[in-house]
Short mmCIF file of the N, C-alpha and C atoms (twelve columns), coordinates in Angstrom:
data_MODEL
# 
_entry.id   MODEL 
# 
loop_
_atom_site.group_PDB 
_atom_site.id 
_atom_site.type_symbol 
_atom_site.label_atom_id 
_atom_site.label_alt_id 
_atom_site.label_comp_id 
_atom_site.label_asym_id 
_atom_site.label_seq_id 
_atom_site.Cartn_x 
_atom_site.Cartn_y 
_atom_site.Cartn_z 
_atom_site.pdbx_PDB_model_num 
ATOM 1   N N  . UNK A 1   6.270   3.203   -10.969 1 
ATOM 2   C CA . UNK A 1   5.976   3.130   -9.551  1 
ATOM 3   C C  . UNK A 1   6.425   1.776   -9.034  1 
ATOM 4   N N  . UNK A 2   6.983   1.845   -8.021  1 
ATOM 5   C CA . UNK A 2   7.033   0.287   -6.752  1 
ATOM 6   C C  . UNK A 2   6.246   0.650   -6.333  1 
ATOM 7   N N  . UNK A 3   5.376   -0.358  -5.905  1 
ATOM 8   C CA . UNK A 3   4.549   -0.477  -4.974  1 
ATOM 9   C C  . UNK A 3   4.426   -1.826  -4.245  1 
ATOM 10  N N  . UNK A 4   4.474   -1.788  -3.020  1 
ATOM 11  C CA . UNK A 4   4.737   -3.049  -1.891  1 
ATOM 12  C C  . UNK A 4   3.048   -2.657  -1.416  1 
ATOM 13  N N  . UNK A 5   2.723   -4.473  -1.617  1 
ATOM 14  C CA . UNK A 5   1.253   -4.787  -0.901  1 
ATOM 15  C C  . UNK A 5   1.859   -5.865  0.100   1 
ATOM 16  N N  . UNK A 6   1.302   -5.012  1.767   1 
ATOM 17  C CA . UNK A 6   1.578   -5.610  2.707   1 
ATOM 18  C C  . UNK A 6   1.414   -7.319  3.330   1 
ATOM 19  N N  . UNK A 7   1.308   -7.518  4.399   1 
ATOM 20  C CA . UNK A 7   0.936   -8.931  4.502   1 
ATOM 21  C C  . UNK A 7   -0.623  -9.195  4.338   1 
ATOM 22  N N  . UNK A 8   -1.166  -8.341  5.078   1 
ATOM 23  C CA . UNK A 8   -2.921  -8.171  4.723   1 
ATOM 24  C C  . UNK A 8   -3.198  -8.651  3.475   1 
ATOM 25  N N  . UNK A 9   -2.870  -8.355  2.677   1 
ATOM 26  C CA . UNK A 9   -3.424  -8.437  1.251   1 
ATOM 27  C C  . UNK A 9   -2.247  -9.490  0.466   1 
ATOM 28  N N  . UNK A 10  -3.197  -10.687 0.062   1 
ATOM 29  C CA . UNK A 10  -2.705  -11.600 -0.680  1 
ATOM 30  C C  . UNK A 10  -1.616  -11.505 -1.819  1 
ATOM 31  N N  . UNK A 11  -0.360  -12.344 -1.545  1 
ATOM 32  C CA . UNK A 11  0.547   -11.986 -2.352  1 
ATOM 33  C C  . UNK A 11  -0.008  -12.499 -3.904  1 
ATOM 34  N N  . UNK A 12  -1.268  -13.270 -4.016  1 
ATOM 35  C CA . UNK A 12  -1.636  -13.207 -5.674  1 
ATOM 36  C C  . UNK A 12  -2.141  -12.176 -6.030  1 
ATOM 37  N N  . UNK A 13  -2.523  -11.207 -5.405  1 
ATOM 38  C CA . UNK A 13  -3.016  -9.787  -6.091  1 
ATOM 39  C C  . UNK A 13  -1.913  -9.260  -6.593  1 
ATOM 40  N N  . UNK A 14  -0.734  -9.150  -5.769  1 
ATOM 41  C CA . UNK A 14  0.366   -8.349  -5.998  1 
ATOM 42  C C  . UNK A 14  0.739   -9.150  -7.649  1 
ATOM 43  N N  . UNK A 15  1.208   -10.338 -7.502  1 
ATOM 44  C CA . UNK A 15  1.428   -11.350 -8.616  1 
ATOM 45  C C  . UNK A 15  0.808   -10.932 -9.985  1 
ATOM 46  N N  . UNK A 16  -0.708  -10.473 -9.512  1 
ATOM 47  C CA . UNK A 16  -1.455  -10.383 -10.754 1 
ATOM 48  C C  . UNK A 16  -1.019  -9.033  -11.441 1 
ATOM 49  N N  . UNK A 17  -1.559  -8.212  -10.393 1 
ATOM 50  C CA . UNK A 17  -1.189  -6.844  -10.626 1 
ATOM 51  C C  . UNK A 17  0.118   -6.500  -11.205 1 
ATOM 52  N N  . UNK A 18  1.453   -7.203  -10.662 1 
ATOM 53  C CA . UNK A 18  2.344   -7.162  -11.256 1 
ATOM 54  C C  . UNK A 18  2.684   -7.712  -12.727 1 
ATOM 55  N N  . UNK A 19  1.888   -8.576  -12.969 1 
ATOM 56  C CA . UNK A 19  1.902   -9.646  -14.094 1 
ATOM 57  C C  . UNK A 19  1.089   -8.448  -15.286 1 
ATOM 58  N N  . UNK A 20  0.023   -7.458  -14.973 1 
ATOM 59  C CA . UNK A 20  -0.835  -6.924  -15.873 1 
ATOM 60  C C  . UNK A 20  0.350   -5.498  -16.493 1 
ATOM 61  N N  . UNK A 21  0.730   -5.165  -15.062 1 
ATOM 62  C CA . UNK A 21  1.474   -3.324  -15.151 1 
ATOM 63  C C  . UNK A 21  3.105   -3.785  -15.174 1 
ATOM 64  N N  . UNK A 22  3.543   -5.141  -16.078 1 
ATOM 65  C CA . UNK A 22  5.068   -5.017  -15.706 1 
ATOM 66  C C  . UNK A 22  5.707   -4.112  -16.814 1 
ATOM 67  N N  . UNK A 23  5.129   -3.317  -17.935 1 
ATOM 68  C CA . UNK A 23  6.237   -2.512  -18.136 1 
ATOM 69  C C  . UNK A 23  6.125   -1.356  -17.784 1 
ATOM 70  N N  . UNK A 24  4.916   -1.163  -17.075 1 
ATOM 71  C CA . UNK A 24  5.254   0.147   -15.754 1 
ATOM 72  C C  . UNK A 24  5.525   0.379   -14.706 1 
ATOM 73  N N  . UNK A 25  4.990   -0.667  -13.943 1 
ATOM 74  C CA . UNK A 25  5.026   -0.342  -12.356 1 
ATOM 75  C C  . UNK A 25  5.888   -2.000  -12.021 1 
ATOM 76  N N  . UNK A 26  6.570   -1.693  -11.162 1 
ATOM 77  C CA . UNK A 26  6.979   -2.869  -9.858  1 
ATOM 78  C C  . UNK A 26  6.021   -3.324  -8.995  1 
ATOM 79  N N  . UNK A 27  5.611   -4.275  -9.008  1 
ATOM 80  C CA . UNK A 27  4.485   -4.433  -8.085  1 
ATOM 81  C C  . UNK A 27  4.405   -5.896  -7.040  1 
ATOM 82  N N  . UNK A 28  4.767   -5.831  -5.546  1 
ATOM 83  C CA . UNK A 28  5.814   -7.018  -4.863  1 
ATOM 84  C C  . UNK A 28  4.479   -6.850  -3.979  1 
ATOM 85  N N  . UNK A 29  4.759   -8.375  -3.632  1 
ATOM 86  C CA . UNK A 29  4.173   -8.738  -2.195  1 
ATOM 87  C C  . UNK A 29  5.106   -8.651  -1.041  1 
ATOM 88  N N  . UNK A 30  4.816   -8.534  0.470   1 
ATOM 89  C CA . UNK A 30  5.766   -7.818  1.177   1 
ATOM 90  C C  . UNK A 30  6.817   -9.322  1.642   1 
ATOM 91  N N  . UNK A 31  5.954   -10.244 1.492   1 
ATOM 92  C CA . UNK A 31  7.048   -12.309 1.775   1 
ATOM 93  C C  . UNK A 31  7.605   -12.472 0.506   1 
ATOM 94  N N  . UNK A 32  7.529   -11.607 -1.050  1 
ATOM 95  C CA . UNK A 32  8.251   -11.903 -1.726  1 
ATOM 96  C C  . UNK A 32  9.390   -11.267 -2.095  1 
ATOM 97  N N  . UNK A 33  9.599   -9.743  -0.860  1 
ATOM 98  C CA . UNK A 33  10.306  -8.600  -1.250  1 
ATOM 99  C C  . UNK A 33  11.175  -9.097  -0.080  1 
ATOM 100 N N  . UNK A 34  10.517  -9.505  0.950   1 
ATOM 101 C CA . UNK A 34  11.471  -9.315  2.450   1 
ATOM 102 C C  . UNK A 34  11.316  -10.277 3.286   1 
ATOM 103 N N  . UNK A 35  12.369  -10.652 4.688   1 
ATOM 104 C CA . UNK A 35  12.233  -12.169 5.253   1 
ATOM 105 C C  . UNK A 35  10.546  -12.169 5.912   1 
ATOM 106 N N  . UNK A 36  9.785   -12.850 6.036   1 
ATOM 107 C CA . UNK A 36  8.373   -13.291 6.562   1 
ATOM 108 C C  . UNK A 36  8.675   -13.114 7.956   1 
ATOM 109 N N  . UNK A 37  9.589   -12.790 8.689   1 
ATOM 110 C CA . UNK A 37  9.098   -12.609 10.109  1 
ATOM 111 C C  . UNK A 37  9.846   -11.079 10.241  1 
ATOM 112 N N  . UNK A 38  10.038  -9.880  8.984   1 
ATOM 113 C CA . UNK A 38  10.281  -8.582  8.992   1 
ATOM 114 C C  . UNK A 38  9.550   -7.878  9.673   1 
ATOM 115 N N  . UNK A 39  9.600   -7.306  10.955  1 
ATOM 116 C CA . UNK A 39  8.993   -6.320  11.135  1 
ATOM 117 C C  . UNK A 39  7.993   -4.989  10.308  1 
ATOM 118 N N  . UNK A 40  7.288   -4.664  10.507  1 
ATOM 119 C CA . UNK A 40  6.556   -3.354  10.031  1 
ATOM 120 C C  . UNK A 40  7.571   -1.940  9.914   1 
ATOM 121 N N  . UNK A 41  8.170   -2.099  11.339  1 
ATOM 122 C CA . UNK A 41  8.831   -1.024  11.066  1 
ATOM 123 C C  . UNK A 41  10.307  -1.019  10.154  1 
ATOM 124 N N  . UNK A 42  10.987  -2.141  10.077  1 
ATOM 125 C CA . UNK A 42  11.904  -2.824  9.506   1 
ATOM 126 C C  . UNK A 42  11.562  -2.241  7.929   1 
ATOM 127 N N  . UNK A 43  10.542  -2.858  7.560   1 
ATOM 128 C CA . UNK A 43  10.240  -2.999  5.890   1 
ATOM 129 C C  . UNK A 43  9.797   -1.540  5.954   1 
ATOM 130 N N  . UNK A 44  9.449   -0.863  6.706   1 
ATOM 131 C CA . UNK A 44  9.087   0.467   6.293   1 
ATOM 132 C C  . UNK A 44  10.292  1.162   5.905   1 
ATOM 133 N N  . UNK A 45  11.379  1.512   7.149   1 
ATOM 134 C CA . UNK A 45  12.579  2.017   6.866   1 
ATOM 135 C C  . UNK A 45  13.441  1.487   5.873   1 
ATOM 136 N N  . UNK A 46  13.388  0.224   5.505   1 
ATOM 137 C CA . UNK A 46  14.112  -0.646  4.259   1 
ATOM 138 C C  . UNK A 46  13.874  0.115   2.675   1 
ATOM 139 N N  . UNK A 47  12.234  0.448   3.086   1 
ATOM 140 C CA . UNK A 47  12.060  1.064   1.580   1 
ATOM 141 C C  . UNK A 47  11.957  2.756   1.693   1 
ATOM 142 N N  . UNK A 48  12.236  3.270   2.741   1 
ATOM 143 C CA . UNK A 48  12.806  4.482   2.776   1 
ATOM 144 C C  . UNK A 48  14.312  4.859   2.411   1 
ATOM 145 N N  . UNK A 49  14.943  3.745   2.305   1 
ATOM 146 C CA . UNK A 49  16.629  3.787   2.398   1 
ATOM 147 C C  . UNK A 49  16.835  3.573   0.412   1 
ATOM 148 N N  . UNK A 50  15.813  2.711   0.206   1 
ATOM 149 C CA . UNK A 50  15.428  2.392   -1.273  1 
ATOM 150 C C  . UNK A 50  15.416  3.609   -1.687  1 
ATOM 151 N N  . UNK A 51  14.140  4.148   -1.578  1 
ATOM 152 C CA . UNK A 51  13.636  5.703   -2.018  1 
ATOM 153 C C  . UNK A 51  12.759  4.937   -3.119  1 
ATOM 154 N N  . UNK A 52  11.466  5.475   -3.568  1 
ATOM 155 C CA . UNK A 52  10.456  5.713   -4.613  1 
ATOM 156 C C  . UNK A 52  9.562   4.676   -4.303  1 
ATOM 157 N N  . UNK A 53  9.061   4.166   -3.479  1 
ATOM 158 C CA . UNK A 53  8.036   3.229   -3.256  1 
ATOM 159 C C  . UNK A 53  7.075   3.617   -2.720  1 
ATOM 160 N N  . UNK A 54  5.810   3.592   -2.691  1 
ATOM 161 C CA . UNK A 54  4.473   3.062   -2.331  1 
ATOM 162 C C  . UNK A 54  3.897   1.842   -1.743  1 
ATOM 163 N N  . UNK A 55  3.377   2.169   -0.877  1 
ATOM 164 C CA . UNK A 55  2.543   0.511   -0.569  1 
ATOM 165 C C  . UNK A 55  1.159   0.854   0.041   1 
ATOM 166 N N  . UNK A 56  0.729   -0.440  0.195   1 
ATOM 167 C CA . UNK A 56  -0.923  -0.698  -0.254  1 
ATOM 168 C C  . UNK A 56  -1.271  -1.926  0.667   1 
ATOM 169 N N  . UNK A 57  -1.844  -1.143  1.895   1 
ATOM 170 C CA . UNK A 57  -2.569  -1.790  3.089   1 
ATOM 171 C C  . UNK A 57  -3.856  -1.686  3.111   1 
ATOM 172 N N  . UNK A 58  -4.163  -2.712  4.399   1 
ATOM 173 C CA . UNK A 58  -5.707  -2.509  4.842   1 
ATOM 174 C C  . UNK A 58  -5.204  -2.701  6.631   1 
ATOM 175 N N  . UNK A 59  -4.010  -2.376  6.507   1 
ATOM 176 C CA . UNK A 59  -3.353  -2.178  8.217   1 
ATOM 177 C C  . UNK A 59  -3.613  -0.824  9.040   1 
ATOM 178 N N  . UNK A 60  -4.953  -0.149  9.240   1 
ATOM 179 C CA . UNK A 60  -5.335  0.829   9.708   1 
ATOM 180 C C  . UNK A 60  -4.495  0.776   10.991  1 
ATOM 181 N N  . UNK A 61  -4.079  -0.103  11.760  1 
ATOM 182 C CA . UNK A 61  -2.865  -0.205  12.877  1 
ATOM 183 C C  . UNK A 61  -1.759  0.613   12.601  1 
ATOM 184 N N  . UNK A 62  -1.182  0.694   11.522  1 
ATOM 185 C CA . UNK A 62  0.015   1.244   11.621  1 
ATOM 186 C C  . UNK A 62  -0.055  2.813   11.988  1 
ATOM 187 N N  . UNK A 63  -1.175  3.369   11.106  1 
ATOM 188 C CA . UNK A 63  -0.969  5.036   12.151  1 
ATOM 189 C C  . UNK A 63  -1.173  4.946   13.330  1 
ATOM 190 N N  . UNK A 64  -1.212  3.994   14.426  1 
ATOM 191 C CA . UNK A 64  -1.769  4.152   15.754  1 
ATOM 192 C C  . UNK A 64  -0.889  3.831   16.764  1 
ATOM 193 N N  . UNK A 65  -0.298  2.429   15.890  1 
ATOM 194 C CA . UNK A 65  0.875   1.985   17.057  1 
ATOM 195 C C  . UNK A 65  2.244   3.108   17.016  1 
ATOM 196 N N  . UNK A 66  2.464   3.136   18.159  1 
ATOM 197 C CA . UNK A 66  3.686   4.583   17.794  1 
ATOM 198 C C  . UNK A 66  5.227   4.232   17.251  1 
ATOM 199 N N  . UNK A 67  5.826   3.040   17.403  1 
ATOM 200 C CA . UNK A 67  6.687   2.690   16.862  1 
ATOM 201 C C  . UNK A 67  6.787   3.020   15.385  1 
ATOM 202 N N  . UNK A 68  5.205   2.230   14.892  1 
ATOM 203 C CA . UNK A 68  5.040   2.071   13.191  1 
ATOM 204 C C  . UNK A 68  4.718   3.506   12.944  1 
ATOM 205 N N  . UNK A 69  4.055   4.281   13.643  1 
ATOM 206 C CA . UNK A 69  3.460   5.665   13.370  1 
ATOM 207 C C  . UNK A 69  5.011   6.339   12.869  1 
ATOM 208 N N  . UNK A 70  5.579   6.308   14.338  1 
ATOM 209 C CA . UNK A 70  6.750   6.996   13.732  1 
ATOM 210 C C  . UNK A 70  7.768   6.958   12.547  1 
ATOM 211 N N  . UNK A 71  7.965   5.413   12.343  1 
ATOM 212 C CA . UNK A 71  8.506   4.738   11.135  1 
ATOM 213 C C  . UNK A 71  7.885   5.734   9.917   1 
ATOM 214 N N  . UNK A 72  6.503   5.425   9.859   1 
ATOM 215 C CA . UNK A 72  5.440   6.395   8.846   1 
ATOM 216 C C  . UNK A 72  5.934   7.610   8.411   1 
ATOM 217 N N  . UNK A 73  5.980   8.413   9.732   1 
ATOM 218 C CA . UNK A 73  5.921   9.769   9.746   1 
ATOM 219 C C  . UNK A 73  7.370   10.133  9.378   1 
ATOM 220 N N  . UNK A 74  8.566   9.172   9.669   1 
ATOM 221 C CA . UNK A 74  10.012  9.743   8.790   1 
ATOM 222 C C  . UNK A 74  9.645   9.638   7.129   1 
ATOM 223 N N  . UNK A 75  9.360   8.473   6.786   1 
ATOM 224 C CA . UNK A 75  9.427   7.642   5.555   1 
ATOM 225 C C  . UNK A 75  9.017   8.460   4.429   1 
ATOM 226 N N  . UNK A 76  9.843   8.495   3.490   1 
ATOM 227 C CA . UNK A 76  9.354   9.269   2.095   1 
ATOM 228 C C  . UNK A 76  8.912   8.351   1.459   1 
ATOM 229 N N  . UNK A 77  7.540   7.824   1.543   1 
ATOM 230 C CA . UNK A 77  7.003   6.520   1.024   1 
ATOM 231 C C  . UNK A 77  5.575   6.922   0.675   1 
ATOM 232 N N  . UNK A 78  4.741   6.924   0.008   1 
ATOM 233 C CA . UNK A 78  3.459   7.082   -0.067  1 
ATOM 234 C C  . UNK A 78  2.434   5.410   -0.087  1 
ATOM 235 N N  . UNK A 79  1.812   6.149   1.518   1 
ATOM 236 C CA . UNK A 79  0.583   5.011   1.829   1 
ATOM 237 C C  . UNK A 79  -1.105  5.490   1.268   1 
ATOM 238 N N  . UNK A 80  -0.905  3.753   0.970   1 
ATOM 239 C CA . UNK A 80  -2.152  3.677   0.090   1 
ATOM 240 C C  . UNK A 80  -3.372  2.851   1.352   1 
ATOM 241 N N  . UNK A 81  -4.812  3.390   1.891   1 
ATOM 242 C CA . UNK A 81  -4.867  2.563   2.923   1 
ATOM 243 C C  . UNK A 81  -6.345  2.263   2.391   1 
ATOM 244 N N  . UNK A 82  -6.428  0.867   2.693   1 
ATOM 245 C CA . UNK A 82  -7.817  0.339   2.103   1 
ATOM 246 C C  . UNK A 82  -8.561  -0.035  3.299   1 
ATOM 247 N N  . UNK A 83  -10.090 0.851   3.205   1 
ATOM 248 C CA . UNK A 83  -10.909 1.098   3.989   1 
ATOM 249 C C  . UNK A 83  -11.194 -0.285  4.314   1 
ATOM 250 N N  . UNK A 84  -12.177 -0.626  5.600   1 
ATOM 251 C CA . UNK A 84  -12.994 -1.664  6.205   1 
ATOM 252 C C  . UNK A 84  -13.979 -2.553  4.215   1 
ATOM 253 N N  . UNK A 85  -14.269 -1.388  4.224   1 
ATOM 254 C CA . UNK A 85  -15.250 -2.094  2.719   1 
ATOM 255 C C  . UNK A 85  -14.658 -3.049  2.139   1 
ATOM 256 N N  . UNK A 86  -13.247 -3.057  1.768   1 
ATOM 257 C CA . UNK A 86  -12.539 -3.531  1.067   1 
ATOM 258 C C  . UNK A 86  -12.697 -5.091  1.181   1 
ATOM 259 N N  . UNK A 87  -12.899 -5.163  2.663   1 
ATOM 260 C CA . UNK A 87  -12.770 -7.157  2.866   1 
ATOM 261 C C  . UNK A 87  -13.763 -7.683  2.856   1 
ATOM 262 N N  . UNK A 88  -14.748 -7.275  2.298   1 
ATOM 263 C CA . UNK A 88  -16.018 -8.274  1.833   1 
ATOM 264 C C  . UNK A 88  -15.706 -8.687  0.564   1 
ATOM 265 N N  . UNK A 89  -14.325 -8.509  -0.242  1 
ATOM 266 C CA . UNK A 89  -14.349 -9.220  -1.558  1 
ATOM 267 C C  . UNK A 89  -13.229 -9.665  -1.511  1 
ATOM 268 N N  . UNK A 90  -13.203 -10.756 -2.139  1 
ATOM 269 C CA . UNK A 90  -12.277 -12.096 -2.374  1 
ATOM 270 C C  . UNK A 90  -11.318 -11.680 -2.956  1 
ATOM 271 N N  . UNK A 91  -9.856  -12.823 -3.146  1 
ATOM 272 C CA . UNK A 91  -8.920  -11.860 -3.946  1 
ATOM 273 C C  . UNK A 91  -9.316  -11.361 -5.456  1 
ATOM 274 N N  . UNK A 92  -9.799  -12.618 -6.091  1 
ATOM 275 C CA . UNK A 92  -10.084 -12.285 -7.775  1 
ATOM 276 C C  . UNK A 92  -10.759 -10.545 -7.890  1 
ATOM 277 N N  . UNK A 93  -12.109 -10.589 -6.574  1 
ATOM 278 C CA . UNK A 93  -12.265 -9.372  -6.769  1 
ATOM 279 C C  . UNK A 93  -12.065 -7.885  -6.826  1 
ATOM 280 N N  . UNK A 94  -10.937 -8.094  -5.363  1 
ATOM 281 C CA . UNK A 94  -10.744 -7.451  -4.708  1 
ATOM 282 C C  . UNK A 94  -9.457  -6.499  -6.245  1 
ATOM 283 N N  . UNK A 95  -8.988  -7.601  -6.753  1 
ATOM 284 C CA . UNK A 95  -7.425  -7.786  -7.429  1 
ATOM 285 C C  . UNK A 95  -8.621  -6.634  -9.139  1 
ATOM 286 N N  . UNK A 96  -9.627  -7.413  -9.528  1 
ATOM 287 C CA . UNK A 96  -10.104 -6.385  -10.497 1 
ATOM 288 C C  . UNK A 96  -10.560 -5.249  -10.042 1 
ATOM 289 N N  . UNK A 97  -10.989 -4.675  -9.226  1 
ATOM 290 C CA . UNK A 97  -10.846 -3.398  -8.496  1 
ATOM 291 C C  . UNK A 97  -9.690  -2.798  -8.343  1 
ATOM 292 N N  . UNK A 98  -8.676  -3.358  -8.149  1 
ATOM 293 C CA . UNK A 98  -7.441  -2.694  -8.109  1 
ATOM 294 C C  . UNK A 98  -6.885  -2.149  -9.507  1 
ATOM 295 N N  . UNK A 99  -7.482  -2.965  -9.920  1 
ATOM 296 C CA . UNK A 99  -6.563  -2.795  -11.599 1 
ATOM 297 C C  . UNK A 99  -6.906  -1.435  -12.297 1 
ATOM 298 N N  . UNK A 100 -7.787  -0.767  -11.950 1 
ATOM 299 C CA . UNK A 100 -8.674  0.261   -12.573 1 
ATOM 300 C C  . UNK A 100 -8.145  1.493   -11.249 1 
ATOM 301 N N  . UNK A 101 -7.509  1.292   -10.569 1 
ATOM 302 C CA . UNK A 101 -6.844  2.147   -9.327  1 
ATOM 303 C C  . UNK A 101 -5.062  2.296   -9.418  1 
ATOM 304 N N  . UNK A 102 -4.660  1.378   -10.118 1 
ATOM 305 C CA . UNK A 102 -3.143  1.460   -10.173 1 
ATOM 306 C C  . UNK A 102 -2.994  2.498   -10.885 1 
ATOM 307 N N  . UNK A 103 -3.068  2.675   -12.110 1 
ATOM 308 C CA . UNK A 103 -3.028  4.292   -12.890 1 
ATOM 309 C C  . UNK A 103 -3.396  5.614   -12.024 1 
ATOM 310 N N  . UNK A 104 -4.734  5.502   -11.090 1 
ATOM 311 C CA . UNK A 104 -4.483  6.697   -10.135 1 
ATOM 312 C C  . UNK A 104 -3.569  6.815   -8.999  1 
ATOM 313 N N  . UNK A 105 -3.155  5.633   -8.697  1 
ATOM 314 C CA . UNK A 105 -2.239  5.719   -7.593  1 
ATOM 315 C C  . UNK A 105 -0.675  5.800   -8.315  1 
ATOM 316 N N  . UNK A 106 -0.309  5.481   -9.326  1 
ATOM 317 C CA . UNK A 106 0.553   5.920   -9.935  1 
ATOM 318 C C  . UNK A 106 0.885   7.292   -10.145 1 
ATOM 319 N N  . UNK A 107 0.119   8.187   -10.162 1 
ATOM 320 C CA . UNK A 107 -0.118  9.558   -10.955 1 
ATOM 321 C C  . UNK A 107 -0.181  10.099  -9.853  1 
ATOM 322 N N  . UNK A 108 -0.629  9.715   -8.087  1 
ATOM 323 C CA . UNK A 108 -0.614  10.408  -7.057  1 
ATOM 324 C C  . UNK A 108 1.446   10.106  -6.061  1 
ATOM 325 N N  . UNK A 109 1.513   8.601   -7.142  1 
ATOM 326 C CA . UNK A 109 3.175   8.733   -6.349  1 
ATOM 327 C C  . UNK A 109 4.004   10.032  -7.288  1 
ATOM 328 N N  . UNK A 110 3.830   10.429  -8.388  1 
ATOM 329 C CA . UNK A 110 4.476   11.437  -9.042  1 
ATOM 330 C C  . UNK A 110 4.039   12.673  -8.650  1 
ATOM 331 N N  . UNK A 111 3.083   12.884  -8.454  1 
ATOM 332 C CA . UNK A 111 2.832   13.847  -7.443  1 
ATOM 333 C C  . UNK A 111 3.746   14.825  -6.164  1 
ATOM 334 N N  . UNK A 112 3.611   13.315  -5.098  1 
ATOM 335 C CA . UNK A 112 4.284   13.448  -3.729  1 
ATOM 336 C C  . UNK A 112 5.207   12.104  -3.619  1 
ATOM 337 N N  . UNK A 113 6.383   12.101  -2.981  1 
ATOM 338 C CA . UNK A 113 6.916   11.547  -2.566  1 
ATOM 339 C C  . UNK A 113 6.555   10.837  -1.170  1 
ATOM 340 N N  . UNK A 114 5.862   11.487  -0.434  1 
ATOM 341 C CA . UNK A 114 5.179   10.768  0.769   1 
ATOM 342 C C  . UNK A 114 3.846   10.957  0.825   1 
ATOM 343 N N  . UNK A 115 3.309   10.694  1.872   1 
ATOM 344 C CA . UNK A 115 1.536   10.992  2.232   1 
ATOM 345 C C  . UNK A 115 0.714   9.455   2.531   1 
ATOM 346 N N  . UNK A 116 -0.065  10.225  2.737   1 
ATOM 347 C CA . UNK A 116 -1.210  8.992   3.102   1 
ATOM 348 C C  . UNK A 116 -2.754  9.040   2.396   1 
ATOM 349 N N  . UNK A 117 -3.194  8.133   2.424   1 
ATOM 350 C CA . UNK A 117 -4.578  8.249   1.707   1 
ATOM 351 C C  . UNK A 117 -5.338  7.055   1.513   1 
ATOM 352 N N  . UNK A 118 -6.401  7.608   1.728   1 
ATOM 353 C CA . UNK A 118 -7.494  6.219   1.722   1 
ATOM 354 C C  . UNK A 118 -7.761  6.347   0.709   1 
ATOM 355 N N  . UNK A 119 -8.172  5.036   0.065   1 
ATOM 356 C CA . UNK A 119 -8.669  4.137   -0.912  1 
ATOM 357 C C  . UNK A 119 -10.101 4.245   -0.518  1 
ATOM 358 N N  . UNK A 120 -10.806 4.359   -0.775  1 
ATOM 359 C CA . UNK A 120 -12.417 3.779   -0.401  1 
ATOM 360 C C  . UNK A 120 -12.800 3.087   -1.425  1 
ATOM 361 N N  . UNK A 121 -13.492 1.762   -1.421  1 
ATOM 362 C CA . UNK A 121 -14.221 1.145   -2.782  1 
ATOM 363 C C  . UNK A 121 -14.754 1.849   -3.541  1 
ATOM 364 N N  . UNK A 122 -14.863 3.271   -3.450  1 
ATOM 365 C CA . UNK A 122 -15.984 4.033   -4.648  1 
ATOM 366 C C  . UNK A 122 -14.384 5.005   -4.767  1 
ATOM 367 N N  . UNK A 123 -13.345 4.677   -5.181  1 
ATOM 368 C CA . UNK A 123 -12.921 5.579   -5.138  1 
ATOM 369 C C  . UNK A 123 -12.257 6.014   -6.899  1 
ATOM 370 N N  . UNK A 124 -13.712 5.751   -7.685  1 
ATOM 371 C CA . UNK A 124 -13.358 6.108   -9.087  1 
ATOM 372 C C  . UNK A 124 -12.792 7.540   -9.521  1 
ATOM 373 N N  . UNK A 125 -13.139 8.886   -8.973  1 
ATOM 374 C CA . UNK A 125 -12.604 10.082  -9.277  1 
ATOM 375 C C  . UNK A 125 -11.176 10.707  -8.187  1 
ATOM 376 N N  . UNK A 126 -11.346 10.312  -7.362  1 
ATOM 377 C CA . UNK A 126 -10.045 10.735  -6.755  1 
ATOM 378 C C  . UNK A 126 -9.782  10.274  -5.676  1 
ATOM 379 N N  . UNK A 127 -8.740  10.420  -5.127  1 
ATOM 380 C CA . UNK A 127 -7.858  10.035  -3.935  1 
ATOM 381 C C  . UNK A 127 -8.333  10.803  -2.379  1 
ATOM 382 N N  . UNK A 128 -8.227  10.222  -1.322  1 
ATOM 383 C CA . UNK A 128 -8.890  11.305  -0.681  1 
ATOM 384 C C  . UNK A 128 -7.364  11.147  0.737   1 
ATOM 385 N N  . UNK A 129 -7.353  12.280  0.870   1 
ATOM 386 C CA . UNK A 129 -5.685  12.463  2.126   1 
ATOM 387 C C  . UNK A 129 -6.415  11.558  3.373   1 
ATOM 388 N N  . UNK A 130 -5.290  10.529  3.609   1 
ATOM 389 C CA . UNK A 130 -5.322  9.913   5.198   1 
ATOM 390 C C  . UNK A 130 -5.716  11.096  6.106   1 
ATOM 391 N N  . UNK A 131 -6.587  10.646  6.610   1 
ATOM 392 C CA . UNK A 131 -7.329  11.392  7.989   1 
ATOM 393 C C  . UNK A 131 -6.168  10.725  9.636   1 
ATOM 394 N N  . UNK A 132 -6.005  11.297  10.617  1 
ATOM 395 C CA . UNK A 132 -5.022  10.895  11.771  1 
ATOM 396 C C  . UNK A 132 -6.212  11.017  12.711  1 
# 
């Protein structure tokens, strides 16, 4: 799996995460993949043109604004979206919570090539489909 963690979320999670899963997964922060003043919709279509990526927000904005919505809604990309809960924990924490979620979100990019889906902090048994 690639998976791109947006600007929201600290490029040392990505670092770590990448540092734990490197002989499986790709795992980038979005200032270490692309220029820092890239658009949303820019980096979306960038990794649609790629093909096989995932990424991993807490940007509940993007289904709303219609530019990014639409970007979304072409993109063969699967979004990973981390609920409000998520930001009461720090990176260290936030980053060991993740680690125990990359294997399911791995197994849901082989799945589908696109989609959406929330993350919820309890989200030990399964994935649950982005709600619009």
């Amino acid at each position: 799996m690639k998976l791109l963690l947006d600007h929201n979320l600290s490029p040392r999670i990505a670092r770590a995460l990448n540092a734990l899963f490197s002989g499986e997964h790709q795992i980038f922060a979005l200032r270490d993949h692309f220029h820092p003043a890239a658009t949303d919709t820019e980096w979306i279509k960038a990794l649609d043109r790629e093909g096989g990526w995932a990424v991993l927000t807490r940007d509940l904005r993007l289904r709303t604004r219609p530019h990014e919505r639409d970007a979304l809604d072409r993109a063969q990309i699967v979004f990973f979206f981390l609920d409000g809960s998520w930001r009461k924990y720090d990176v260290a924490e936030t980053t060991a919570r993740l680690i125990r979620l990359v294997p399911k979100m791995a197994a849901q990019v082989d799945l589908a090539e696109r989609g959406r889906f929330d993350l919820p902090i309890n989200a030990a048994s399964k994935l649950r489909p982005h709600r619009d």
